[in-house]
Each structure stands twice: as structure tokens, then as C-alpha cells.
mmCIF file of C-alpha atoms and ligand atoms in Angstrom:
data_model
loop_
_atom_site.group_PDB
_atom_site.id
_atom_site.type_symbol
_atom_site.label_atom_id
_atom_site.label_comp_id
_atom_site.label_asym_id
_atom_site.label_seq_id
_atom_site.Cartn_x
_atom_site.Cartn_y
_atom_site.Cartn_z
ATOM 1 C CA MET A 1 119.839 110.686 139.203
ATOM 2 C CA SER A 2 118.119 108.887 142.016
ATOM 3 C CA GLY A 3 114.330 109.396 142.011
ATOM 4 C CA THR A 4 113.257 113.063 141.931
ATOM 5 C CA SER A 5 115.770 114.107 144.576
ATOM 6 C CA GLY A 6 118.284 115.786 142.248
ATOM 7 C CA TYR A 7 121.186 113.762 143.698
ATOM 8 C CA ALA A 8 123.473 113.233 140.686
ATOM 9 C CA PHE A 9 125.096 110.020 141.949
ATOM 10 C CA ASP A 10 123.463 106.615 141.991
ATOM 11 C CA ASN A 11 123.609 106.044 145.724
ATOM 12 C CA THR A 12 122.535 102.409 145.340
ATOM 13 C CA SER A 13 125.757 101.648 143.390
ATOM 14 C CA GLU A 14 128.638 99.932 145.182
ATOM 15 C CA LEU A 15 130.756 102.976 144.254
ATOM 16 C CA ALA A 16 128.740 105.075 146.733
ATOM 17 C CA GLY A 17 130.453 103.163 149.552
ATOM 18 C CA GLY A 18 133.856 104.231 148.180
ATOM 19 C CA ARG A 19 132.694 107.858 148.152
ATOM 20 C CA PHE A 20 131.631 107.692 151.802
ATOM 21 C CA ASP A 21 134.949 106.055 152.832
ATOM 22 C CA ALA A 22 136.906 108.838 151.127
ATOM 23 C CA LEU A 23 134.742 111.610 152.609
ATOM 24 C CA GLU A 24 135.014 110.125 156.080
ATOM 25 C CA THR A 25 138.805 109.803 155.886
ATOM 26 C CA CYS A 26 139.253 113.338 154.561
ATOM 27 C CA TYR A 27 136.686 115.248 156.570
ATOM 28 C CA ASP A 28 135.590 113.383 159.736
ATOM 29 C CA PRO A 29 138.439 114.811 161.857
ATOM 30 C CA VAL A 30 137.448 118.338 160.772
ATOM 31 C CA THR A 31 133.738 117.746 161.425
ATOM 32 C CA PHE A 32 134.275 116.079 164.805
ATOM 33 C CA ALA A 33 136.614 118.853 166.022
ATOM 34 C CA ARG A 34 134.186 121.560 164.928
ATOM 35 C CA LEU A 35 131.130 119.914 166.508
ATOM 36 C CA ALA A 36 133.046 119.390 169.766
ATOM 37 C CA ASP A 37 134.194 123.024 169.677
ATOM 38 C CA LEU A 38 130.601 124.189 169.179
ATOM 39 C CA GLY A 39 129.612 122.436 172.390
ATOM 40 C CA VAL A 40 127.946 119.256 171.156
ATOM 41 C CA GLY A 41 127.782 117.031 174.213
ATOM 42 C CA PRO A 42 125.806 114.793 176.556
ATOM 43 C CA GLY A 43 122.017 114.881 176.516
ATOM 44 C CA MET A 44 121.565 116.659 173.176
ATOM 45 C CA ARG A 45 118.837 115.643 170.727
ATOM 46 C CA CYS A 46 120.466 115.573 167.268
ATOM 47 C CA LEU A 47 119.451 115.210 163.648
ATOM 48 C CA GLU A 48 122.184 114.084 161.226
ATOM 49 C CA LEU A 49 120.807 114.813 157.760
ATOM 50 C CA GLY A 50 121.915 112.754 154.741
ATOM 51 C CA GLY A 51 124.174 110.609 156.911
ATOM 52 C CA GLY A 52 125.770 108.607 154.028
ATOM 53 C CA GLY A 53 127.974 105.907 155.582
ATOM 54 C CA GLY A 54 126.955 106.986 159.090
ATOM 55 C CA SER A 55 130.314 107.871 160.666
ATOM 56 C CA VAL A 56 129.136 111.279 161.899
ATOM 57 C CA ALA A 57 125.886 109.827 163.267
ATOM 58 C CA GLY A 58 127.848 107.160 165.160
ATOM 59 C CA TRP A 59 130.216 109.765 166.581
ATOM 60 C CA LEU A 60 127.275 111.949 167.636
ATOM 61 C CA ALA A 61 125.520 109.033 169.333
ATOM 62 C CA ASP A 62 128.634 108.277 171.382
ATOM 63 C CA ARG A 63 129.117 111.962 172.177
ATOM 64 C CA VAL A 64 125.536 112.700 173.373
ATOM 65 C CA GLY A 65 125.428 109.453 175.361
ATOM 66 C CA PRO A 66 122.445 107.598 176.817
ATOM 67 C CA THR A 67 120.579 110.777 177.836
ATOM 68 C CA GLY A 68 120.757 112.155 174.282
ATOM 69 C CA SER A 69 119.518 110.848 170.927
ATOM 70 C CA VAL A 70 120.420 110.891 167.244
ATOM 71 C CA LEU A 71 118.047 110.606 164.314
ATOM 72 C CA VAL A 72 119.985 110.042 161.084
ATOM 73 C CA THR A 73 118.264 110.337 157.704
ATOM 74 C CA ASP A 74 119.211 109.604 154.105
ATOM 75 C CA LEU A 75 117.532 109.041 150.761
ATOM 76 C CA GLU A 76 119.352 105.690 150.707
ATOM 77 C CA PRO A 77 120.014 104.576 154.290
ATOM 78 C CA ARG A 78 121.387 101.125 153.434
ATOM 79 C CA TRP A 79 124.990 102.342 153.709
ATOM 80 C CA MET A 80 124.336 102.656 157.436
ATOM 81 C CA ASP A 81 123.306 98.991 157.804
ATOM 82 C CA GLY A 82 126.765 98.181 159.215
ATOM 83 C CA LEU A 83 126.648 100.835 161.948
ATOM 84 C CA PRO A 84 127.029 99.241 165.380
ATOM 85 C CA GLY A 85 123.605 99.262 167.088
ATOM 86 C CA ARG A 86 123.123 101.944 169.734
ATOM 87 C CA ALA A 87 119.983 102.476 171.811
ATOM 88 C CA ASN A 88 120.106 106.238 171.185
ATOM 89 C CA LEU A 89 120.515 106.067 167.384
ATOM 90 C CA ARG A 90 117.676 105.741 164.850
ATOM 91 C CA VAL A 91 118.120 105.529 161.055
ATOM 92 C CA VAL A 92 115.269 106.549 158.721
ATOM 93 C CA ARG A 93 114.808 107.015 154.983
ATOM 94 C CA HIS A 94 113.827 110.644 154.343
ATOM 95 C CA ASP A 95 114.006 113.176 151.494
ATOM 96 C CA ILE A 96 114.722 116.647 152.886
ATOM 97 C CA GLY A 97 113.701 118.178 149.548
ATOM 98 C CA ALA A 98 110.127 116.903 149.813
ATOM 99 C CA GLU A 99 109.260 115.542 153.251
ATOM 100 C CA GLU A 100 108.488 117.256 156.546
ATOM 101 C CA LEU A 101 110.388 116.864 159.818
ATOM 102 C CA PRO A 102 109.115 117.095 163.387
ATOM 103 C CA GLU A 103 109.081 120.781 164.399
ATOM 104 C CA GLY A 104 110.891 122.371 167.355
ATOM 105 C CA ASP A 105 112.512 119.064 168.199
ATOM 106 C CA PHE A 106 116.306 119.212 167.920
ATOM 107 C CA ASP A 107 119.140 120.820 169.896
ATOM 108 C CA LEU A 108 121.510 120.203 166.984
ATOM 109 C CA ILE A 109 121.038 119.613 163.278
ATOM 110 C CA HIS A 110 124.144 118.776 161.269
ATOM 111 C CA ALA A 111 124.487 118.040 157.557
ATOM 112 C CA ARG A 112 127.644 117.482 155.529
ATOM 113 C CA LEU A 113 127.558 117.810 151.734
ATOM 114 C CA VAL A 114 123.809 117.282 151.488
ATOM 115 C CA LEU A 115 122.062 120.614 150.847
ATOM 116 C CA LEU A 116 124.451 121.457 147.997
ATOM 117 C CA HIS A 117 122.859 118.525 146.131
ATOM 118 C CA VAL A 118 119.218 119.368 146.951
ATOM 119 C CA PRO A 119 117.560 121.501 144.245
ATOM 120 C CA GLU A 120 114.969 122.758 146.759
ATOM 121 C CA ARG A 121 117.700 123.769 149.232
ATOM 122 C CA GLY A 122 115.921 127.009 150.283
ATOM 123 C CA ALA A 123 112.764 125.145 151.333
ATOM 124 C CA ALA A 124 114.899 122.408 152.895
ATOM 125 C CA LEU A 125 116.809 124.972 154.945
ATOM 126 C CA ASP A 126 113.549 126.522 156.214
ATOM 127 C CA ARG A 127 112.406 123.021 157.180
ATOM 128 C CA LEU A 128 115.629 122.445 159.122
ATOM 129 C CA VAL A 129 115.269 125.760 160.955
ATOM 130 C CA ARG A 130 111.684 124.867 161.961
ATOM 131 C CA ALA A 131 112.909 121.485 163.218
ATOM 132 C CA LEU A 132 115.282 123.176 165.697
ATOM 133 C CA ARG A 133 114.049 124.051 169.153
ATOM 134 C CA PRO A 134 114.540 127.758 170.045
ATOM 135 C CA GLY A 135 118.233 128.037 170.969
ATOM 136 C CA GLY A 136 119.062 125.000 168.822
ATOM 137 C CA LEU A 137 122.133 124.961 166.568
ATOM 138 C CA LEU A 138 122.296 124.287 162.808
ATOM 139 C CA VAL A 139 125.729 123.285 161.437
ATOM 140 C CA LEU A 140 126.310 122.828 157.693
ATOM 141 C CA ASP A 141 129.576 121.428 156.291
ATOM 142 C CA GLU A 142 129.544 122.251 152.573
ATOM 143 C CA PHE A 143 132.013 122.431 149.693
ATOM 144 C CA ASP A 144 132.906 125.406 147.601
ATOM 145 C CA CYS A 145 134.048 123.533 144.497
ATOM 146 C CA GLY A 146 135.049 126.771 142.746
ATOM 147 C CA TRP A 147 138.650 126.843 143.984
ATOM 148 C CA ILE A 148 140.705 123.669 143.636
ATOM 149 C CA PRO A 149 143.985 124.690 141.980
ATOM 150 C CA VAL A 150 146.293 121.956 140.720
ATOM 151 C CA LEU A 151 149.373 122.254 142.963
ATOM 152 C CA ALA A 152 151.759 119.950 141.093
ATOM 153 C CA SER A 153 151.511 117.816 137.975
ATOM 154 C CA PRO A 154 153.854 115.603 135.907
ATOM 155 C CA SER A 155 153.102 117.825 132.866
ATOM 156 C CA PRO A 156 151.018 120.879 131.885
ATOM 157 C CA GLU A 157 148.934 118.570 129.662
ATOM 158 C CA SER A 158 147.993 116.301 132.560
ATOM 159 C CA ALA A 159 147.008 119.316 134.689
ATOM 160 C CA ALA A 160 144.817 120.543 131.807
ATOM 161 C CA LEU A 161 143.235 117.089 131.458
ATOM 162 C CA PHE A 162 142.342 117.023 135.159
ATOM 163 C CA GLU A 163 140.826 120.509 134.926
ATOM 164 C CA ARG A 164 138.777 119.566 131.859
ATOM 165 C CA MET A 165 137.554 116.379 133.550
ATOM 166 C CA HIS A 166 136.673 118.228 136.734
ATOM 167 C CA ASP A 167 134.750 120.938 134.834
ATOM 168 C CA ALA A 168 132.745 118.201 133.098
ATOM 169 C CA VAL A 169 131.986 116.448 136.421
ATOM 170 C CA MET A 170 130.850 119.757 137.914
ATOM 171 C CA GLY A 171 128.669 120.415 134.849
ATOM 172 C CA ILE A 172 126.866 117.088 135.261
ATOM 173 C CA ILE A 173 126.255 117.572 138.977
ATOM 174 C CA THR A 174 125.120 121.181 138.481
ATOM 175 C CA ALA A 175 122.691 120.121 135.732
ATOM 176 C CA ALA A 176 121.064 117.785 138.293
ATOM 177 C CA GLY A 177 120.255 120.836 140.441
ATOM 178 C CA ALA A 178 123.313 121.088 142.706
ATOM 179 C CA ASP A 179 124.946 124.359 143.758
ATOM 180 C CA MET A 180 128.634 123.485 143.754
ATOM 181 C CA ARG A 181 129.491 126.852 145.412
ATOM 182 C CA TRP A 182 126.860 126.388 148.137
ATOM 183 C CA GLY A 183 129.568 126.416 150.816
ATOM 184 C CA ALA A 184 130.134 130.088 150.025
ATOM 185 C CA HIS A 185 126.402 130.816 149.768
ATOM 186 C CA ALA A 186 125.375 129.184 153.039
ATOM 187 C CA TYR A 187 126.285 132.075 155.363
ATOM 188 C CA ALA A 188 123.871 134.507 153.663
ATOM 189 C CA ALA A 189 121.226 131.758 153.427
ATOM 190 C CA LEU A 190 121.396 131.058 157.188
ATOM 191 C CA CYS A 191 121.044 134.798 157.901
ATOM 192 C CA ARG A 192 118.050 135.015 155.513
ATOM 193 C CA ALA A 193 116.498 131.981 157.221
ATOM 194 C CA GLY A 194 116.423 133.972 160.477
ATOM 195 C CA LEU A 195 119.275 132.310 162.385
ATOM 196 C CA THR A 196 121.412 134.408 164.731
ATOM 197 C CA GLU A 197 125.099 134.179 165.723
ATOM 198 C CA VAL A 198 125.886 133.015 162.183
ATOM 199 C CA ALA A 199 129.579 132.281 161.604
ATOM 200 C CA SER A 200 131.759 130.103 159.390
ATOM 201 C CA ALA A 201 135.208 128.514 159.171
ATOM 202 C CA THR A 202 136.986 126.973 156.187
ATOM 203 C CA TYR A 203 139.307 123.972 155.955
ATOM 204 C CA ALA A 204 141.471 122.912 153.011
ATOM 205 C CA GLU A 205 144.682 120.951 152.431
ATOM 206 C CA SER A 206 146.700 119.404 149.600
ATOM 207 C CA TRP A 207 145.576 116.079 148.104
ATOM 208 C CA ARG A 208 148.441 114.076 146.565
ATOM 209 C CA GLY A 209 147.852 111.423 143.887
ATOM 210 C CA GLY A 210 147.022 108.061 145.507
ATOM 211 C CA SER A 211 145.444 109.635 148.622
ATOM 212 C CA SER A 212 141.890 109.341 149.935
ATOM 213 C CA GLY A 213 141.206 112.803 148.515
ATOM 214 C CA THR A 214 142.158 111.947 144.934
ATOM 215 C CA ARG A 215 140.203 108.676 145.377
ATOM 216 C CA LEU A 216 137.096 110.847 145.793
ATOM 217 C CA HIS A 217 137.742 112.318 142.316
ATOM 218 C CA GLN A 218 138.271 108.771 140.969
ATOM 219 C CA VAL A 219 134.957 107.540 142.385
ATOM 220 C CA ASN A 220 133.136 110.516 140.863
ATOM 221 C CA ILE A 221 134.746 109.969 137.443
ATOM 222 C CA ARG A 222 134.033 106.225 137.537
ATOM 223 C CA GLN A 223 130.414 106.776 138.546
ATOM 224 C CA LEU A 224 129.786 109.428 135.879
ATOM 225 C CA ALA A 225 131.925 107.743 133.150
ATOM 226 C CA GLY A 226 129.035 107.206 130.709
ATOM 227 C CA ARG A 227 127.927 110.825 130.925
ATOM 228 C CA LEU A 228 131.505 112.122 130.697
ATOM 229 C CA VAL A 229 131.896 110.239 127.412
ATOM 230 C CA GLU A 230 128.587 111.753 126.205
ATOM 231 C CA LYS A 231 130.120 115.157 126.983
ATOM 232 C CA GLY A 232 132.976 114.453 124.565
ATOM 233 C CA LEU A 233 135.700 112.961 126.764
ATOM 234 C CA THR A 234 137.255 109.745 125.472
ATOM 235 C CA GLN A 235 137.682 106.515 127.430
ATOM 236 C CA GLU A 236 141.446 106.969 126.991
ATOM 237 C CA GLN A 237 141.256 110.399 128.670
ATOM 238 C CA LEU A 238 139.233 108.929 131.516
ATOM 239 C CA ASP A 239 141.864 106.187 131.953
ATOM 240 C CA ASP A 240 144.720 108.755 131.825
ATOM 241 C CA CYS A 241 142.996 110.877 134.440
ATOM 242 C CA MET A 242 142.439 107.880 136.725
ATOM 243 C CA ARG A 243 146.177 107.076 136.481
ATOM 244 C CA LEU A 244 147.093 110.717 137.148
ATOM 245 C CA LEU A 245 145.010 110.662 140.321
ATOM 246 C CA ASP A 246 147.167 107.727 141.523
ATOM 247 C CA ASP A 247 150.440 109.505 140.659
ATOM 248 C CA PRO A 248 152.299 110.922 143.692
ATOM 249 C CA ASP A 249 153.766 113.629 141.413
ATOM 250 C CA PHE A 250 150.244 115.046 141.074
ATOM 251 C CA ALA A 251 148.672 117.183 143.810
ATOM 252 C CA VAL A 252 145.521 119.260 143.908
ATOM 253 C CA ASN A 253 143.933 121.456 146.525
ATOM 254 C CA SER A 254 141.190 119.668 148.416
ATOM 255 C CA TYR A 255 137.649 120.909 148.110
ATOM 256 C CA PRO A 256 137.430 123.691 150.701
ATOM 257 C CA LEU A 257 134.963 122.555 153.366
ATOM 258 C CA ILE A 258 133.124 125.625 154.642
ATOM 259 C CA THR A 259 131.374 124.998 157.947
ATOM 260 C CA THR A 260 128.601 127.500 158.616
ATOM 261 C CA TRP A 261 126.516 127.562 161.771
ATOM 262 C CA GLY A 262 123.765 129.589 163.408
ATOM 263 C CA VAL A 263 121.269 129.502 166.273
ATOM 264 C CA ARG A 264 117.467 129.533 166.079
ATOM 265 C CA PRO A 265 116.287 132.556 168.121
HETATM 266 C C1 SAM B 1 128.062 113.515 149.294
HETATM 267 S S1 SAM B 1 127.127 112.428 150.260
HETATM 268 C C2 SAM B 1 127.588 112.896 151.918
HETATM 269 C C3 SAM B 1 127.351 111.802 152.922
HETATM 270 C C4 SAM B 1 127.725 112.139 154.369
HETATM 271 N N1 SAM B 1 126.922 113.260 154.846
HETATM 272 C C5 SAM B 1 129.191 112.450 154.489
HETATM 273 O O1 SAM B 1 129.569 113.617 154.447
HETATM 274 O O2 SAM B 1 129.997 111.492 154.645
HETATM 275 C C6 SAM B 1 125.487 113.085 150.159
HETATM 276 C C7 SAM B 1 124.471 112.267 150.913
HETATM 277 O O3 SAM B 1 123.238 112.997 150.910
HETATM 278 C C8 SAM B 1 122.189 112.108 150.619
HETATM 279 N N2 SAM B 1 121.110 112.915 150.017
HETATM 280 C C9 SAM B 1 121.113 113.519 148.808
HETATM 281 N N3 SAM B 1 119.937 114.162 148.605
HETATM 282 C C10 SAM B 1 119.199 113.961 149.729
HETATM 283 C C11 SAM B 1 117.894 114.352 150.119
HETATM 284 N N4 SAM B 1 117.113 115.066 149.290
HETATM 285 N N5 SAM B 1 117.429 113.972 151.345
HETATM 286 C C12 SAM B 1 118.219 113.219 152.170
HETATM 287 N N6 SAM B 1 119.470 112.803 151.828
HETATM 288 C C13 SAM B 1 119.951 113.166 150.631
HETATM 289 C C14 SAM B 1 122.791 111.090 149.669
HETATM 290 O O4 SAM B 1 122.045 109.893 149.618
HETATM 291 C C15 SAM B 1 124.176 110.912 150.281
HETATM 292 O O5 SAM B 1 124.190 109.917 151.277
#
């Protein structure tokens, strides 16, 4: 865990970069299409929360142009060091679980796969709502990790191994304070937080062994290897699972990405 944030992954490790690459490949097209569809455009003042590798922040900065601005935050902003400099883009270290934001400031706040990891997500959500100007839009892209059926596998045993490994990974992340079904809980939370025009849309696809999607599982397993062994998995099982995730005869449903949005009255 990094600091008191509750984030289960060591986001100073080199493996964090691999996670961001995989997330960007799998989900940037979905995020960009949705933000464009919701009317994100020139002149908007944006907050990108927990920006990770920074691809969404960079896209937003290009989209809002010189009359707009983007503030991008993260607990560990160093993964954004390589972002091409833009006059309308500012990167800051910030913990949404503990630190305030400017109030009434933003036309758009977007976060992908951040609040699910924040133990104080209710307080964080209230903080985000206060940071919107009246009429401003909050957009959350979040996983529901509760439905990822194995779609094809070289053997029933290998499918069972993947499921056991995935349950153990989810257990570790949940113990750090994450809500791995937050994608499905966000709609009610946005309504409770007082937003109007709340709506959601879900995206999922198949991830074949050797793809960017199964690489995300590999990064998670590699990063949590020590704790997975403490939970009773053997190094041999970890190795078998890593090989399975490279096998084109294996396929698993992606994590459903549930995008939920609402407007501050
Ligand atoms: C799963 S990654 C997602 C990164 C990026 N949003 C994406 O989708 O490509 C979660 C990110 O949230 C950041 N994070 C976790 N807890 C946070 C907190 N309390 N405040 C700000 N950022 C946080 C992590 O450092 C990490 O960069």
C-alpha cells in the first residue's frame, strides 16, 4: 500500500507503467468517445483525477484548446513526467481521499479507475461535486470486477486456476479498502451526492491471451506476487497463470467499464 491512501499497488514500481500502458490501450478509445459524446470541447476547465500515465489529461488538453485548461492530479504524478508540455495543462500531486480541491471551479471532472481504490470514496465524491461549478459535469469510468467469465481455456483446470488467482487478487485489493464493484454502485452514489441527469453506459469485450487486456492481469499478479504466495498460491501456480495469460487459446471477458455521469445543479 502506498502511504495511507489505500491504493493496493505500489505506484512507484516500474510495473505501474505497464499497468497504465495496458489501461490506456484497452480503455482510452472508450473514454475519449464518451467524453466527446458528452460535449467536452473548447474552452472547458477540466480536472482529471488520478491521471496515471496521463493519456486522458493530454487528450483533454488538446480537446479544450488554448482557451480551456486541465489540472491533472495523482498520488504519484511521476508517470506523467513524459507528457508533452502544454501551456493549458498542469500536473499536481494530490490525494483525493484527504486533501481539498478548489470549490466551484471546474466545467468537467473526469476520473477513471480511481475512486474504486479510495477507501474514503464517499467524502471524495462530495469533494468532487463541490469542485464543480453549477452546471458542471462529473464523469466516472469505473470497473465492476464482479463479472469476468472465462470465455475459452485450454483446460477446465487452467480456467479454475485463473479464477482462483483472480479471486485472490481481488481479495488483496479489497482488503486495502477498494470497492471492486464500485462501477455498479456509482449511479446511486452520484444521485445521493445531489447530481442531476445521472446516467450510465457499460463497455466490455473479450480479452484473448497475449493481448493488452490479459497483460493487465499479468501486471497485477506480478505486482502482488508476494502477497498471493502468502495467501497460499504457489510460485508454480503463479508461473502457470502467467503463461495461460499469454496463451491465445485462453480468453476472458474484460472488466466491464461502467461510465456514470451527472450534472451539478
Ligand atoms: C488504476 S490507476 C488508473 C490510472 C488512470 N486514471 C487510467 O485509467 O489510466 C489508479 C490511479 O489512481 C491513483 N490514485 C489512487 N488513489 C488516489 C488518491 N487517493 N488520490 C489521487 N490519486 C489516486 C493512482 O496513483 C493511479 O495512478
